PDB file of C-alpha atoms and ligand atoms in Angstrom:
ATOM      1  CA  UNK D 202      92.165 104.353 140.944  1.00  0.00           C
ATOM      2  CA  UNK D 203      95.797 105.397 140.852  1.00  0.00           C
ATOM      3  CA  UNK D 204      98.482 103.218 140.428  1.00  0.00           C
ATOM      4  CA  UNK D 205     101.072 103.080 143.135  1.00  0.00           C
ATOM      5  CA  UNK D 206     104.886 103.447 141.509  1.00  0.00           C
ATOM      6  CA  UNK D 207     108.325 103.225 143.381  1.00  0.00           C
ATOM      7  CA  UNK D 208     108.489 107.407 142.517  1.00  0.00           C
ATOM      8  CA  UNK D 209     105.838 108.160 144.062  1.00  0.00           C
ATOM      9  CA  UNK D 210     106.874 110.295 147.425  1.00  0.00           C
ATOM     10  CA  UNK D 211     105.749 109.317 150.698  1.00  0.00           C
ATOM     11  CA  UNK D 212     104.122 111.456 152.411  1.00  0.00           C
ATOM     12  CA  UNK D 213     103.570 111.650 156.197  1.00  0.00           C
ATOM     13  CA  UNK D 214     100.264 113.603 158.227  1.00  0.00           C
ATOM     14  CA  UNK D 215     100.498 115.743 161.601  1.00  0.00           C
ATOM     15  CA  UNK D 216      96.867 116.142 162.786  1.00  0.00           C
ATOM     16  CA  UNK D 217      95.545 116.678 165.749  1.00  0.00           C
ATOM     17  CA  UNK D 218      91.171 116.702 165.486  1.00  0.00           C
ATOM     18  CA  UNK D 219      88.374 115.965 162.577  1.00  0.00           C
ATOM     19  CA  UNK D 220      90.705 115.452 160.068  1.00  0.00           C
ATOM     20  CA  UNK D 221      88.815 117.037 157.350  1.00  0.00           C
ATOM     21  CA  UNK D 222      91.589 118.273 154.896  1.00  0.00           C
ATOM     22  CA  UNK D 223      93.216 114.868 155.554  1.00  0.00           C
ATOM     23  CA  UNK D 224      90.041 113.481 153.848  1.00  0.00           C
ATOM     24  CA  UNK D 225      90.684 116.277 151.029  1.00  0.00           C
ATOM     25  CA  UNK D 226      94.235 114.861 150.502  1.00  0.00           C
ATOM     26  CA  UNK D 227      93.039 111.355 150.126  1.00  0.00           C
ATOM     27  CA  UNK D 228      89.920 112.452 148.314  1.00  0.00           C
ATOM     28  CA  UNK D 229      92.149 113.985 145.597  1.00  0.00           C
ATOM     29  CA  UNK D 230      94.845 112.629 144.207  1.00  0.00           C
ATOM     30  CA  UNK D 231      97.650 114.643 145.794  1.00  0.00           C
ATOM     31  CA  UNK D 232     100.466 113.272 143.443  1.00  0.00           C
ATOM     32  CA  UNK D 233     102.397 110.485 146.419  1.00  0.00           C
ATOM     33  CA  UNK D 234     101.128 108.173 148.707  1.00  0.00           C
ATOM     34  CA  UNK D 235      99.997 109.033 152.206  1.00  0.00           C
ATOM     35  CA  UNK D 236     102.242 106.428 154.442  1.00  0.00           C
ATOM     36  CA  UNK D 237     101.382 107.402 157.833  1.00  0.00           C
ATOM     37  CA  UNK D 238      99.384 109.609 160.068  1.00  0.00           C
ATOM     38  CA  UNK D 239     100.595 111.059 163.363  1.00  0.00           C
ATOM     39  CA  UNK D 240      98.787 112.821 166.270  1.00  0.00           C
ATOM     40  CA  UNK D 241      99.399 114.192 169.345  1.00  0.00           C
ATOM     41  CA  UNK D 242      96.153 113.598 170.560  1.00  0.00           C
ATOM     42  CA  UNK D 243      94.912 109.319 170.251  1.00  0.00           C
ATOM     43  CA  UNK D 244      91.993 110.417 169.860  1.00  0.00           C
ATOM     44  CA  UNK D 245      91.482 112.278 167.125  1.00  0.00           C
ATOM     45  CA  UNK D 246      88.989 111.630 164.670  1.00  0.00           C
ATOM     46  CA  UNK D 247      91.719 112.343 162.130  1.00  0.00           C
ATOM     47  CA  UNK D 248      93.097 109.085 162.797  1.00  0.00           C
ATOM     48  CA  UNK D 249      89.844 107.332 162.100  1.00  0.00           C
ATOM     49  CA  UNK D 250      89.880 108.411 158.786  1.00  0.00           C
ATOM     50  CA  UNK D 251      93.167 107.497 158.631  1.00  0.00           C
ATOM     51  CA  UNK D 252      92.868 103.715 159.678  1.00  0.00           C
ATOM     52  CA  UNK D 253      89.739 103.399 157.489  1.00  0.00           C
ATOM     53  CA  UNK D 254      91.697 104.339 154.182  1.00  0.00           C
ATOM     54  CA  UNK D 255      94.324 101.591 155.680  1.00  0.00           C
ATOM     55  CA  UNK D 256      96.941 103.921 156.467  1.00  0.00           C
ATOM     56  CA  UNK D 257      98.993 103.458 159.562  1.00  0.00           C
ATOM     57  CA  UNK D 258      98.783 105.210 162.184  1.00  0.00           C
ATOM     58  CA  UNK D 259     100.495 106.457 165.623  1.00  0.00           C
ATOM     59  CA  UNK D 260      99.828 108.997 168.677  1.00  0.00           C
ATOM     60  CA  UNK D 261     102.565 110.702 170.946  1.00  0.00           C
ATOM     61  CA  UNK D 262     100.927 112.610 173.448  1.00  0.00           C
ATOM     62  CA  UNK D 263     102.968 115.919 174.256  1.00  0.00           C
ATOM     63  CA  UNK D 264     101.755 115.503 177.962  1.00  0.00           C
ATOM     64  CA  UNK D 265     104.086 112.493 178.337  1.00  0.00           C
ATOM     65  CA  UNK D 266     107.219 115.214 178.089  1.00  0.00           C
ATOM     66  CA  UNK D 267     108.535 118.163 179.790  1.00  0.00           C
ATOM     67  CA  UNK D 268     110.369 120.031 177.001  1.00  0.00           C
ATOM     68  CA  UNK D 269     108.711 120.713 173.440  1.00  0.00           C
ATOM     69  CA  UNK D 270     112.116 119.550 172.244  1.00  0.00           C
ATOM     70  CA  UNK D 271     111.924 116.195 173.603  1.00  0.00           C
ATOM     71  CA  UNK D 272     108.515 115.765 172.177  1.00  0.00           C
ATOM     72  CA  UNK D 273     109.552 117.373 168.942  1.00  0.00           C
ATOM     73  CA  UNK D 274     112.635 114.627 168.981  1.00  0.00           C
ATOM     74  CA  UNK D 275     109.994 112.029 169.544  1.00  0.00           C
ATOM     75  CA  UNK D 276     108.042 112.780 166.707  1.00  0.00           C
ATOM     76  CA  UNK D 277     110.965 113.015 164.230  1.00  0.00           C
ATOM     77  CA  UNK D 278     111.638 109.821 165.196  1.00  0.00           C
ATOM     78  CA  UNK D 279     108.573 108.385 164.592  1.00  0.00           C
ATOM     79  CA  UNK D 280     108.156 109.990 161.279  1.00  0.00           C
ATOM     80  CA  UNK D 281     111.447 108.785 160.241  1.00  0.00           C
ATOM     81  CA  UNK D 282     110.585 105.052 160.885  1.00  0.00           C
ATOM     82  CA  UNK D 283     108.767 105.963 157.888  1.00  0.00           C
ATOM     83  CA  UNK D 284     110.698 107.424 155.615  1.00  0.00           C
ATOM     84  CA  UNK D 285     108.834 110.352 154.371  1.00  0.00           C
ATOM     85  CA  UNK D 286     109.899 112.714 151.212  1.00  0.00           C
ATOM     86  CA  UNK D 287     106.942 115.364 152.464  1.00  0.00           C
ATOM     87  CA  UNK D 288     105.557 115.509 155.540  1.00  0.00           C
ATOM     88  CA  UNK D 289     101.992 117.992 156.125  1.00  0.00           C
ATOM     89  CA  UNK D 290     100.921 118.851 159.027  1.00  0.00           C
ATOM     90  CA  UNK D 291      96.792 119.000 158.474  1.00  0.00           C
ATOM     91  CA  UNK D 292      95.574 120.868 161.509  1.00  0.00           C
ATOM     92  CA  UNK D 293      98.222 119.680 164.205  1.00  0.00           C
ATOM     93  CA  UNK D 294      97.855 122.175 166.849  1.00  0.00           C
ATOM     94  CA  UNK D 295     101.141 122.582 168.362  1.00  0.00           C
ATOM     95  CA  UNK D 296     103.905 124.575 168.139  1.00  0.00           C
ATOM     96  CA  UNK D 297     107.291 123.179 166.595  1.00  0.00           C
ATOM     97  CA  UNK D 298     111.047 123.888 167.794  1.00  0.00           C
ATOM     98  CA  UNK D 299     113.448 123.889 165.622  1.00  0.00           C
ATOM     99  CA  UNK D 300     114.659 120.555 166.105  1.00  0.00           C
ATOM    100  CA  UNK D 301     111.414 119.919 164.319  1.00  0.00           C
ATOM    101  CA  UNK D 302     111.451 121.863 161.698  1.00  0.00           C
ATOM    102  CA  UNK D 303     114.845 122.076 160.424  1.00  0.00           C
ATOM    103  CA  UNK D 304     114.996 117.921 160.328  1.00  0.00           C
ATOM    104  CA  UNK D 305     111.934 118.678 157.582  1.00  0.00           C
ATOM    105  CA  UNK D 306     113.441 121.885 156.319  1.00  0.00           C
ATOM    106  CA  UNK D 307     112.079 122.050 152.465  1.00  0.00           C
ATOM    107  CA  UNK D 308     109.560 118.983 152.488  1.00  0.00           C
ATOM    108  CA  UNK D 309     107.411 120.492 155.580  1.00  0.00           C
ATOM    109  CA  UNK D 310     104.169 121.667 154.820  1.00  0.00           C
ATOM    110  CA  UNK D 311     101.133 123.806 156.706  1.00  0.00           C
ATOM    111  CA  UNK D 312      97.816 124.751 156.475  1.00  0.00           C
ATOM    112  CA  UNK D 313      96.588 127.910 157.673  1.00  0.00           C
ATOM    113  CA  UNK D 314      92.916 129.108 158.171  1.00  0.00           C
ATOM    114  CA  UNK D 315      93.641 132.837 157.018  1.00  0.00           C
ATOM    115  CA  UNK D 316      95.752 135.064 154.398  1.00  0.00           C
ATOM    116  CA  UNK D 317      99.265 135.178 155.811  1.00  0.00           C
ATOM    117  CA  UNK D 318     100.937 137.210 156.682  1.00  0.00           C
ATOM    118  CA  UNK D 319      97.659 138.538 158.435  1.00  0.00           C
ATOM    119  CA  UNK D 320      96.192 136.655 161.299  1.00  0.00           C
ATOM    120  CA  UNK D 321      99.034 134.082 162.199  1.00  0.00           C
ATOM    121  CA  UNK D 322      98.431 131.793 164.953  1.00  0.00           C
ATOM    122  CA  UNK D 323      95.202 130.597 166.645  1.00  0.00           C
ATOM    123  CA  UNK D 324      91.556 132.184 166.465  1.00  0.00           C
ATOM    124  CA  UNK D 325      91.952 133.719 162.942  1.00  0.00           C
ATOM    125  CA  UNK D 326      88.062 133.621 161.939  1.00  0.00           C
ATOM    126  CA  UNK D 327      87.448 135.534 165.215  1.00  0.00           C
ATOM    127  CA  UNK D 328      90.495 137.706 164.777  1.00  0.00           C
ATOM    128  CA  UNK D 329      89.459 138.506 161.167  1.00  0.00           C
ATOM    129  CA  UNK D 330      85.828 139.254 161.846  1.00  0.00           C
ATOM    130  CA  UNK D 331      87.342 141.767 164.569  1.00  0.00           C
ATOM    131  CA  UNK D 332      89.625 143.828 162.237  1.00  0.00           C
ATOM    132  CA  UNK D 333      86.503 144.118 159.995  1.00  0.00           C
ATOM    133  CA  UNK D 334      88.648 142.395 156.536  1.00  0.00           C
ATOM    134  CA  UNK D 335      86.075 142.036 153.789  1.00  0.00           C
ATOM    135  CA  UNK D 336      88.347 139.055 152.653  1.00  0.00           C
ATOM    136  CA  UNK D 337      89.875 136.257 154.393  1.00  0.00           C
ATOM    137  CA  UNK D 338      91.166 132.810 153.724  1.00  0.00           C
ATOM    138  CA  UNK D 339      93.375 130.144 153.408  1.00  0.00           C
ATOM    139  CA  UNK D 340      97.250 129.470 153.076  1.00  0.00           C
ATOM    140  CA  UNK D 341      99.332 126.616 152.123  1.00  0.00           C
ATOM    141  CA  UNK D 342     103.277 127.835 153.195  1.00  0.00           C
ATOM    142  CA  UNK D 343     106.213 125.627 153.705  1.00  0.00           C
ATOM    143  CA  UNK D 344     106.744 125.610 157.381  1.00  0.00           C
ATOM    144  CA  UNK D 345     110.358 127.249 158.727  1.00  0.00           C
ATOM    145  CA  UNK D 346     110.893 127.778 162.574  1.00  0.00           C
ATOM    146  CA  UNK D 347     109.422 131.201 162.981  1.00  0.00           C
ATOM    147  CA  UNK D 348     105.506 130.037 163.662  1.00  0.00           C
ATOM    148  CA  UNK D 349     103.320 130.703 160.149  1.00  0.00           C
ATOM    149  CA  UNK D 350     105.927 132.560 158.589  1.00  0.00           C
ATOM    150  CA  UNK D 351     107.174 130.506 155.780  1.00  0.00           C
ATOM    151  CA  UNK D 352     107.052 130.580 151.998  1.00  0.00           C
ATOM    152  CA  UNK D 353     103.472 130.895 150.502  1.00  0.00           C
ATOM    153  CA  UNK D 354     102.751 128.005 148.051  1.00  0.00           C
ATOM    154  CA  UNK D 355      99.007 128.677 147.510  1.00  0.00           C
ATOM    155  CA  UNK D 356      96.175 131.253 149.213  1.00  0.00           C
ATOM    156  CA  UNK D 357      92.000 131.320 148.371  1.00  0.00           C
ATOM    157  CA  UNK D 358      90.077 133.861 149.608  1.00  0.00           C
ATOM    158  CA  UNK D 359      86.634 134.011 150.474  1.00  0.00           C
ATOM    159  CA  UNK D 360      84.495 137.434 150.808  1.00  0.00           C
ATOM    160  CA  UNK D 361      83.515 137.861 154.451  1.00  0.00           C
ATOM    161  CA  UNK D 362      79.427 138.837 154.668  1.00  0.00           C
ATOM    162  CA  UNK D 363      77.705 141.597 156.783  1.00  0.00           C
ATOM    163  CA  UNK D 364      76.267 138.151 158.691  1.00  0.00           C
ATOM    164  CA  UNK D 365      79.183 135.884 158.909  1.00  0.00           C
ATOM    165  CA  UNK D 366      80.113 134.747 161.868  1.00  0.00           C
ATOM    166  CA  UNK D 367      83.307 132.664 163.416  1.00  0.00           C
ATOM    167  CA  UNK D 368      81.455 129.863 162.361  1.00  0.00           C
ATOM    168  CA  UNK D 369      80.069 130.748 159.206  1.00  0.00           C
ATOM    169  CA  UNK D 370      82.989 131.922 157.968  1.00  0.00           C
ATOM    170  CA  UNK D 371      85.463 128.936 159.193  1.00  0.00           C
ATOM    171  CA  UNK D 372      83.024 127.127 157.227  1.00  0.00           C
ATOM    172  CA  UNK D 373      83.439 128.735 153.879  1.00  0.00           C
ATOM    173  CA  UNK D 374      87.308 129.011 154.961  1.00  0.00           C
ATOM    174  CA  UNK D 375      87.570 125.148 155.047  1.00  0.00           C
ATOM    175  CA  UNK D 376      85.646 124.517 151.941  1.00  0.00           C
ATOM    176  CA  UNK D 377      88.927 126.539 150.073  1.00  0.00           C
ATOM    177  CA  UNK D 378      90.973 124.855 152.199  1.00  0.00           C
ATOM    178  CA  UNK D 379      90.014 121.320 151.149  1.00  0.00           C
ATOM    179  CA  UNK D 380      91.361 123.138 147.053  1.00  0.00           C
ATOM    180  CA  UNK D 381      94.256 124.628 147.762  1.00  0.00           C
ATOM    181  CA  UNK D 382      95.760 121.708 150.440  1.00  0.00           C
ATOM    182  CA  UNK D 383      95.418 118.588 147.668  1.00  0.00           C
ATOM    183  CA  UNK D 384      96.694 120.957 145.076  1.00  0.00           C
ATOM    184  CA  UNK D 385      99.884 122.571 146.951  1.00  0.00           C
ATOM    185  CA  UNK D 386     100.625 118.725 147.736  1.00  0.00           C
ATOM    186  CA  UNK D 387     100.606 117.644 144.464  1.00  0.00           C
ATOM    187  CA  UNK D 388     102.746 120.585 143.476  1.00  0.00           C
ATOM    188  CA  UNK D 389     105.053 119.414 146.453  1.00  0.00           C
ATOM    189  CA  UNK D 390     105.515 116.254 144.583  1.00  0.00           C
ATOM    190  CA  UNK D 391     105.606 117.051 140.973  1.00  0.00           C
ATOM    191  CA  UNK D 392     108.633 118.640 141.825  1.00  0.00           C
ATOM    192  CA  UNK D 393     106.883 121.862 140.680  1.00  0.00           C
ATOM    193  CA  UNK D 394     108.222 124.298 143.442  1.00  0.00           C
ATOM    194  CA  UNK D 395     110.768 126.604 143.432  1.00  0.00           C
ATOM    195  CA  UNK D 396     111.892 128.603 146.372  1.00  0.00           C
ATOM    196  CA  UNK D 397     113.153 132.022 146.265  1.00  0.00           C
ATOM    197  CA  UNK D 398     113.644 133.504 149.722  1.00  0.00           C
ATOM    198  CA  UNK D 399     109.906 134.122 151.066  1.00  0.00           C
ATOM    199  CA  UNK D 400     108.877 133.719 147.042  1.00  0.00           C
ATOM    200  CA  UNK D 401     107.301 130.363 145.874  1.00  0.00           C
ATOM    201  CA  UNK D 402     107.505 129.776 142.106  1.00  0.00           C
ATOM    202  CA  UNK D 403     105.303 127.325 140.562  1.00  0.00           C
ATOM    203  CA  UNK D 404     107.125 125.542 137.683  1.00  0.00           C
ATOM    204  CA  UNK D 405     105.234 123.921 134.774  1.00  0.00           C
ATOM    205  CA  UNK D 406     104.791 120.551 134.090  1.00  0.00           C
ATOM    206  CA  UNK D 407     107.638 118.790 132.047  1.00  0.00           C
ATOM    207  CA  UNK D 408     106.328 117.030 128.935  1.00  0.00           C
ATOM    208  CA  UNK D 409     106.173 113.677 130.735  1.00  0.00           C
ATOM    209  CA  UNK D 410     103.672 114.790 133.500  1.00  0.00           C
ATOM    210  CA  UNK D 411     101.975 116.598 130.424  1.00  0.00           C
ATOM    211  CA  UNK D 412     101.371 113.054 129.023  1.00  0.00           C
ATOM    212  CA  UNK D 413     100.702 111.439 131.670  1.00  0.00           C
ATOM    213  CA  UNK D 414      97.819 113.821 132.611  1.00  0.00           C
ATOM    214  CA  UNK D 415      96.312 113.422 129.425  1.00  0.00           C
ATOM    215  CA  UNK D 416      96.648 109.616 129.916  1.00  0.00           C
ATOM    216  CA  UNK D 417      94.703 109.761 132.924  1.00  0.00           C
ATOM    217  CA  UNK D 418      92.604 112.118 131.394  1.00  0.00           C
ATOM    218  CA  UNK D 419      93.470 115.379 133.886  1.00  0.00           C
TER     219      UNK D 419
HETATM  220  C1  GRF B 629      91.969 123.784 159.588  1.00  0.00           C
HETATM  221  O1  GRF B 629      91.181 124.930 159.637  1.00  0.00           O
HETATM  222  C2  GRF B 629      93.407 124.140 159.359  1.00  0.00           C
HETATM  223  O2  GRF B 629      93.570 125.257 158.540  1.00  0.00           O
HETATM  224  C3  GRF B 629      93.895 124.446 160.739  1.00  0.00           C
HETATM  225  O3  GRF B 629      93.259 123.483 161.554  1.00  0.00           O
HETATM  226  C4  GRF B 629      92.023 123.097 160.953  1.00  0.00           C
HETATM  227  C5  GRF B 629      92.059 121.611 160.820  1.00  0.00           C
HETATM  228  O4  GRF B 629      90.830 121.097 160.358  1.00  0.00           O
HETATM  229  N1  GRF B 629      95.333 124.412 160.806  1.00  0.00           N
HETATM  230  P1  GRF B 629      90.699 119.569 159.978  1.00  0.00           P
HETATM  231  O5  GRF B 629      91.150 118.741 161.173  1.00  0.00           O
HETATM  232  O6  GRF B 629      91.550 119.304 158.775  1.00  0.00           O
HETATM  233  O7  GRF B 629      89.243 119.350 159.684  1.00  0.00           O
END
């Protein structure tokens, strides 16, 4: 179990369906605490999880407003109620203004089921399959107002087969995802990333995390 300490950051979750890499972060531990979970959908399974690891919750439905800014502004509000150092959006399905992203600017963080800077946007296992890549994958990018185009923390790829298929190989997509998403997190709050225009460096650990790894025996 890991102990909860005032330095841990707080970290807030956009999703909008299963939920799985939400799981992954909780599954792992991602270096902060996971304080809330948003969606724009109140149904999502994603929230489930959520309430069954304790963790509060809320929904804003974009339906209840006309402009993507207002619901944008909505949402920053809500996440701010909660004070949040990081905030990862875990398969949330919309598309963010500005006024979004630039209150986040630096501590907002994506998931992305392909190798940016190919295959941004939606459909990217049926996109890929189309182009005929033999490999495809995963990125974990800090999240800036032009859509999927931010810094790269962390990419897997996976080999795409003669017989994959949309499915088969979202599958093996999401199984890399669940690695990479925990670990650019805990990167994210070990203070470990620099950024250098579109260039992400990973710093090492300073002697205290060092020790405090071994401690814990990782
Ligand atoms: C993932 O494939 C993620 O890369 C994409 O949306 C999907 C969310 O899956 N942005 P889940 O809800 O985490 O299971």
């Amino acid at each position: 179990m890991t102990t909860t300490t005032a330095s841990r950051p707080r970290i807030a979750v956009l999703l909008s369906g299963r939920g799985s890499n939400l799981a992954a972060l909780l599954r792992n531990d991602c270096g902060g605490d996971i304080v809330v979970v948003g969606s724009n959908k109140a149904v999502a399974k994603g929230l489930d999880i959520a309430r069954d690891a304790g963790i509060r919750t809320f929904a804003v439905s974009h339906k209840d407003f006309a402009a993507r800014e207002a619901f944008d502004q909505a949402l920053v509000n809500e996440l701010n109620e909660h004070r949040p150092d990081l905030v990862v959006l875990a398969g949330f399905m919309r598309i963010l203004t500005p006024i979004f992203t630039n209150a986040f600017a630096g501590r907002l963080i994506n998931i992305h089921p392909s190798l940016l800077p190919s295959f941004p946007g939606v459909d990217t296992h049926e996109r890929a399959l189309a182009e005929g890549v033999k490999l495809h994958g995963c990125t974990v990018h800090f999240v800036t107002p032009v859509l999927d185009a931010g810094p790269i923390i962390a990419q897997a790829a996976v080999q795409v087969d003669d017989d994959d298929t949309a499915e088969t190989l979202a599958a093996k997509v999401l199984l890399q995802e669940h690695q990479i998403f925990p670990y650019a997190v805990r990167l994210f709050c070990e203070g470990r990333l620099q950024v250098e225009g579109q260039r992400v460096r990973t710093l090492p650990k300073s002697p205290a995390q060092v020790t405090s790894g071994m401690a814990a025996g990782v």
